[in-house]
XYZ file of C-alpha atoms in Angstrom:
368
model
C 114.352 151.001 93.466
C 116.334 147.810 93.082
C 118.501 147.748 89.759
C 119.101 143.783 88.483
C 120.838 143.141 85.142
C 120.377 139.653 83.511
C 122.530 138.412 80.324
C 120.153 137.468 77.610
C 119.692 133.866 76.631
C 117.838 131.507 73.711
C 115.139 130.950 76.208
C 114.458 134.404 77.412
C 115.465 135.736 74.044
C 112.091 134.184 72.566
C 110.052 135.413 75.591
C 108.523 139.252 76.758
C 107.731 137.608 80.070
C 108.485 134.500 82.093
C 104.529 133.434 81.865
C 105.060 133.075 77.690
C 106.377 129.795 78.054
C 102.428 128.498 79.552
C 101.605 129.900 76.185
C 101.351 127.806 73.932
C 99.674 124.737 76.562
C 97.379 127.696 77.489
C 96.072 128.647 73.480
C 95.788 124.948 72.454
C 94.691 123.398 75.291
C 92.172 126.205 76.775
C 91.801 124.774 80.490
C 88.651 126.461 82.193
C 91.148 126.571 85.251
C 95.286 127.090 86.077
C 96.440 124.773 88.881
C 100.372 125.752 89.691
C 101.305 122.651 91.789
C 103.973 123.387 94.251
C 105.615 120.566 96.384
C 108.079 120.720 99.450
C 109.864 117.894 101.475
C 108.115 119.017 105.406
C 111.403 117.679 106.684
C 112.325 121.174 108.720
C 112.124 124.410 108.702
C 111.631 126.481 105.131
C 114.411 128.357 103.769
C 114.792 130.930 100.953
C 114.727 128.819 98.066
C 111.115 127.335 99.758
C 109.881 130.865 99.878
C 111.111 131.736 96.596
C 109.526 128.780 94.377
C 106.159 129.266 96.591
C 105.608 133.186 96.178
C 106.524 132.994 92.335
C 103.527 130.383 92.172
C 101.241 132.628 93.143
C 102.949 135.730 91.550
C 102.584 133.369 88.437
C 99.347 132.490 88.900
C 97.909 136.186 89.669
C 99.808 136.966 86.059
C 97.894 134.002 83.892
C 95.032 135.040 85.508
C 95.459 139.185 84.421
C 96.607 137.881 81.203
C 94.256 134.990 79.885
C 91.075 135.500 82.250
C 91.512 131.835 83.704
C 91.052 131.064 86.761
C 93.638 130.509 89.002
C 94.717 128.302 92.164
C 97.893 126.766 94.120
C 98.212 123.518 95.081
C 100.783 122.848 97.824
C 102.182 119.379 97.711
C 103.602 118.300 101.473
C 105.648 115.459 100.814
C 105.698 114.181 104.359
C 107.220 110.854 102.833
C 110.463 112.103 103.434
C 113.008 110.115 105.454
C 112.714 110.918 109.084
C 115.811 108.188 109.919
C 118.003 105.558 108.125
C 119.027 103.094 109.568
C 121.759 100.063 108.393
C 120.914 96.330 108.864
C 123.423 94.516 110.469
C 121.949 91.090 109.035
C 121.646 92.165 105.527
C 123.745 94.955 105.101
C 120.769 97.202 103.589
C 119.792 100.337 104.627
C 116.393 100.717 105.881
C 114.147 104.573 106.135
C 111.116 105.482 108.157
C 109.406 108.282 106.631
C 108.290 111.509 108.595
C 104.693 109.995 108.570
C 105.261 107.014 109.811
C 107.474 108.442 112.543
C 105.329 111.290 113.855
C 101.907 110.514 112.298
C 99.407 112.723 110.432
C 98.001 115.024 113.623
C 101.642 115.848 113.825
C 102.364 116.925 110.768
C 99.280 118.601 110.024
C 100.524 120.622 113.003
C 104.251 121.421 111.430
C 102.026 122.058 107.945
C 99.916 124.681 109.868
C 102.974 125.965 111.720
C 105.759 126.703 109.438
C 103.699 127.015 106.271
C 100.298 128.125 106.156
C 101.134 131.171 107.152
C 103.116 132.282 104.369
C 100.149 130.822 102.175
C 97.484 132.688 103.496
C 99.569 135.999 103.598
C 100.757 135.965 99.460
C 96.696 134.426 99.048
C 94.942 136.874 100.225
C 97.722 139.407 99.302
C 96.679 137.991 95.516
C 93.165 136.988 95.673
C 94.368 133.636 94.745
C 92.629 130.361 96.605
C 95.321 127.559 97.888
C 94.956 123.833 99.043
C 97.562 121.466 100.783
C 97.695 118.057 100.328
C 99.753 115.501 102.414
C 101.857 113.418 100.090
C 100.293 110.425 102.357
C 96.662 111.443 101.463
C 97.713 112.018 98.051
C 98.630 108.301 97.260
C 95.881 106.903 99.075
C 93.756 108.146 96.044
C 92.357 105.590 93.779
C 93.102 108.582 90.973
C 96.780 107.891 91.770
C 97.164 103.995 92.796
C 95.340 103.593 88.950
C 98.066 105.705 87.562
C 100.489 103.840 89.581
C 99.239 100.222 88.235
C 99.239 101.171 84.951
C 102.538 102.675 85.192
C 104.034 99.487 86.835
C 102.617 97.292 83.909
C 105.325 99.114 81.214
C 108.004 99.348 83.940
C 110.623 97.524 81.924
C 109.996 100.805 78.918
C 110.734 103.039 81.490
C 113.359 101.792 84.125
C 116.671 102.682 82.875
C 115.229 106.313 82.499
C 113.859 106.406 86.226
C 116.985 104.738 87.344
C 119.749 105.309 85.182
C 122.726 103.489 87.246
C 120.753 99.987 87.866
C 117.355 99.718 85.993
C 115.175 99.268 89.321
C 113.142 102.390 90.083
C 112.579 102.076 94.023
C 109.512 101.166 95.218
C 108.993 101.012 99.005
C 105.927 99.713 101.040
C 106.343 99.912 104.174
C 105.980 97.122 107.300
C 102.314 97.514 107.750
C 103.159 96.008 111.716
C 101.229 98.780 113.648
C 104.249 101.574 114.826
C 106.327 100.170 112.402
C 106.289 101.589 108.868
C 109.846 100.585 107.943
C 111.117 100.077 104.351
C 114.274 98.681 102.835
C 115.544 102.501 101.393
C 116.602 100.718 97.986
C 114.139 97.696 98.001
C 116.317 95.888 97.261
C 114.356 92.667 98.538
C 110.943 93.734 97.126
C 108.858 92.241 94.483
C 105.837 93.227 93.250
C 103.455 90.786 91.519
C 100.964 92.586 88.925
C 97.534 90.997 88.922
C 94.383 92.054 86.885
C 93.293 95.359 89.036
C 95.928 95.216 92.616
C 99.456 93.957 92.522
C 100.952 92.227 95.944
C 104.103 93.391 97.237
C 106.913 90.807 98.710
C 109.195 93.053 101.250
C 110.952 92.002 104.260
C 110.678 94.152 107.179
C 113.911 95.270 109.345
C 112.167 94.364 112.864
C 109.301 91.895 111.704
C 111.142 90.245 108.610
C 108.538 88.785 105.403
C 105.904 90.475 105.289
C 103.108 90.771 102.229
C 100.841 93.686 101.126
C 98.129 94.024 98.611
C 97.738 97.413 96.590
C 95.004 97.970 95.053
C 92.963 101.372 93.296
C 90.563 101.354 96.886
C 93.366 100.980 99.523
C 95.729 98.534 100.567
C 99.389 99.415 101.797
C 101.151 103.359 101.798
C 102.791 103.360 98.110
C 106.022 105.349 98.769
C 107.946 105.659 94.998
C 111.772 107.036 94.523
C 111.886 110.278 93.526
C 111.940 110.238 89.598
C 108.853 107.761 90.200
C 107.000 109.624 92.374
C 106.798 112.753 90.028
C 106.170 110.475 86.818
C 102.615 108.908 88.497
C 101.890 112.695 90.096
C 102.371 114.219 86.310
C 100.580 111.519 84.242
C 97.954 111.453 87.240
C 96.647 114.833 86.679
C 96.641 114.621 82.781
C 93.001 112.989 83.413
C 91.728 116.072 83.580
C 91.149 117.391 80.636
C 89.500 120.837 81.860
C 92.277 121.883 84.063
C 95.703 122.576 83.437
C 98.529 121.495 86.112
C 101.751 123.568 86.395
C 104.322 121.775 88.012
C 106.219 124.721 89.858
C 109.812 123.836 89.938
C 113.223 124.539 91.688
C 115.403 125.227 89.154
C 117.376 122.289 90.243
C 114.383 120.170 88.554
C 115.618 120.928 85.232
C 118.091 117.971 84.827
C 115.708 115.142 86.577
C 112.516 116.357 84.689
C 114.724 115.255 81.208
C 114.602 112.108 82.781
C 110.819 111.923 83.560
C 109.912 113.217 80.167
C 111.777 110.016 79.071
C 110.106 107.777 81.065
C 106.769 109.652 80.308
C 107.511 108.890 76.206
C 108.859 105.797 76.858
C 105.144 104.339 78.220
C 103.557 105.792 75.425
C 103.039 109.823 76.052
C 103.357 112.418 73.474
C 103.732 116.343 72.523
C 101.217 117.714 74.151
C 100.387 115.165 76.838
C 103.788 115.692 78.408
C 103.835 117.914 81.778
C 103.826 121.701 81.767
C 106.443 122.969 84.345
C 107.759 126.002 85.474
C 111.428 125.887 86.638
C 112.153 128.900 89.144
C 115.541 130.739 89.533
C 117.974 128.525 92.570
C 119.372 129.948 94.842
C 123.503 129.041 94.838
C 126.611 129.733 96.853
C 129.521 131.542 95.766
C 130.884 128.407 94.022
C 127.496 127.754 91.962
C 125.916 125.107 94.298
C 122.587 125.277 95.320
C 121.956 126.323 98.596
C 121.983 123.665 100.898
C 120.725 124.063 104.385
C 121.429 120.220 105.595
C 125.077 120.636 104.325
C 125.559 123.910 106.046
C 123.723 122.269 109.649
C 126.340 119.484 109.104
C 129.485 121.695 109.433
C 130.562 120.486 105.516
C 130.110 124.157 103.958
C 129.879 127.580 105.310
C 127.276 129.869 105.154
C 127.940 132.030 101.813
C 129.266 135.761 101.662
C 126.090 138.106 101.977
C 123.705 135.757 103.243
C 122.061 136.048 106.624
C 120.453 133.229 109.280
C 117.155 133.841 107.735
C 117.969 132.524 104.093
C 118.396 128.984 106.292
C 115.398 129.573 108.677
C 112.296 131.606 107.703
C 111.533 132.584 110.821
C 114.166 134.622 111.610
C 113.421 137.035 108.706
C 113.999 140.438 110.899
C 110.134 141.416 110.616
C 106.573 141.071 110.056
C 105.594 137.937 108.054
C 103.004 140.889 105.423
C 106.553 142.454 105.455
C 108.270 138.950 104.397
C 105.590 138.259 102.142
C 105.243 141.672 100.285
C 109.368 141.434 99.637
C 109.100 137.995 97.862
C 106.504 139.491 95.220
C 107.843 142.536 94.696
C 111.405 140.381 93.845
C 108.601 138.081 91.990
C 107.588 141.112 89.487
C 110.570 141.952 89.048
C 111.684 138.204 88.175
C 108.859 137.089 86.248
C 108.338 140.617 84.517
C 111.703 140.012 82.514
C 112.688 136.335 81.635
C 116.523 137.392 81.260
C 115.542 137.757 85.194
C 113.969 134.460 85.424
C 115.188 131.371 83.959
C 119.174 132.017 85.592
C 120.163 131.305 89.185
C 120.977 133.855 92.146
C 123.590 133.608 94.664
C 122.068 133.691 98.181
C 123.982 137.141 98.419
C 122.187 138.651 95.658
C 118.865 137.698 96.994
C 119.795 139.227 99.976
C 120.383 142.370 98.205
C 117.159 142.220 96.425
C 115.178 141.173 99.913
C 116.283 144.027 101.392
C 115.795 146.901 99.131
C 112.661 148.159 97.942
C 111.298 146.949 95.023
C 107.924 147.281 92.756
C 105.227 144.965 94.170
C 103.141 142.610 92.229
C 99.175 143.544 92.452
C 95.730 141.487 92.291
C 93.909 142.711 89.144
């Protein structure tokens, strides 16, 4: 059996399990359903630290679910909005991005979704007894439920700016050329302006191949509504807040915990309070031997080295050296073991360490 000693800390100090702090949303809110919402950049293949935040959703689920007698689900966010290329302007000097949808279209996608990430899904769901959804990010903010949020967001932007975009006061917003095959978007919009009308707002942008170019946004359609990263997760949280039956857990990379100060900012700065502020769950990262996170693009690009006791698998799923139930039935046994002890939990591993705890037995996590 696997031995792992944690310091203490304040947080896990007031805790007997990671799930306690869902507590107290859980007892005063009582949701007649748990959603843990999940979301990954489909911009390659998964790593560790992918794995890692997506088994611990359902691990956490299947424990709210023992615990309070909710029902439980997973929501798995594909944010296939992330930048496929970047490109520099000669004219202007600004950098322009075409996003992974635009550049390889839905079909496509679907087909990476199905490839390099259902499967892990479906093994820890059924392993759990726990139903799952994806959702393209693209489908996502075609949603009149989130181009509302959006518009009513955009109305109080000037509360909120200097908290979504601390260094210049102008949280990105980027809609792309609509030019069929195009779909290309000044990275910083720097040249877009967005004119707020009674229920749309029109968007001035200038296009890197087509130049000016104008499109309407409105709660029933209109152009694809592609927000920086701070902004993107402030109209996702306040989004699902409408429902007032169901309880969304934003499931986290413990890398989250800086930004989401931020968006809890913005969030009170438009109005928000207490209770109507997001629930998240911020999962252990996975770090290198000097305390960085794990980064797979920075270890492709030749700038860092793969870390001391860490393996080609960590980096690329696929090459875990075995059966995917084998792969799956490792990440929740480290998952009880994590979320069974919050000294465990809420601290970060070094890719070495997982390694150690991948490859060693360890108790498993069951469905009631």
């Amino acid at each position: 059996m696997t031995a792992l000693v944690s310091p203490n800390t304040v947080l896990a100090n007031a805790l007997g399990s990671a799930e306690d702090v869902l507590a107290p949303r859980i007892r005063t809110m009582t949701p007649s359903r748990v959603t843990f919402v999940v979301g990954t950049q489909i911009n390659g293949v998964p790593h560790l630290g992918t794995s890692l935040v997506q088994s611990l959703s359902f691990a956490a689920a299947a424990r709210v679910r023992q615990r309070f007698g909710i029902p439980v689900e997973v929501l798995f966010g594909a944010l296939d909005n992330a930048p496929y290329e970047v490109v520099k302007d000669p004219a202007s000097g600004h950098r322009y991005q075409r996003a992974y949808a635009h550049a390889l279209g839905e079909a496509a996608l679907a087909d990476q979704v199905d490839e390099l990430y259902r499967p892990l899904f479906d093994a820890l769901s059924e392993r759990l007894s726990i139903p799952y959804s994806i959702e393209m990010y693209s489908r996502r903010q075609q949603t009149e439920q989130y181009r509302r949020t959006w518009l009513r967001v955009h109305r109080r932007i000037d509360a909120a700016r200097w908290w979504l975009d601390p260094a210049r006061g102008v949280p990105h917003v980027r809609v792309p050329c609509p030019a069929p095959g195009c779909g290309w978007a000044e990275k910083y919009a720097e040249r877009t302006r967005i004119l707020l009308a009674d229920e749309h707002a029109i968007v001035h942008a200038v296009c890197l191949h087509h130049g000016p170019y104008e499109v309407v946004i409105d709660p029933d359609g209109g152009g694809y509504l592609d927000l920086a990263t701070l902004y993107r997760n402030l109209v996702k949280e306040l989004a699902v807040t409408v429902d007032r039956d169901r309880l969304s857990v934003m499931v986290k990379g413990g890398d989250w915990v800086f930004g989401s100060t931020l968006v809890d900012n913005a969030l009170t700065a438009i109005g928000l309070v207490g209770a109507q502020l997001p629930t998240r769950l911020f999962c252990p990262q996975v770090v290198t031997d000097t305390g960085a996170k794990l980064s797979k693009s920075l270890i492709r690009d030749g700038k860092v080295s793969l870390p001391d006791g860490s393996a080609p698998w960590m980096l690329d799923t696929r090459l875990w050296p075995g059966s995917l139930a084998d792969y799956a039935e490792r990440l929740l046994g480290m998952a009880a073991m994590l979320l069974g002890n919050p000294r465990h939990f809420f601290r970060s591993y070094s890719a070495g360490e997982l390694g150690r705890l991948m490859s060693q037995p360890t108790r498993s996590v069951t469905a009631p």
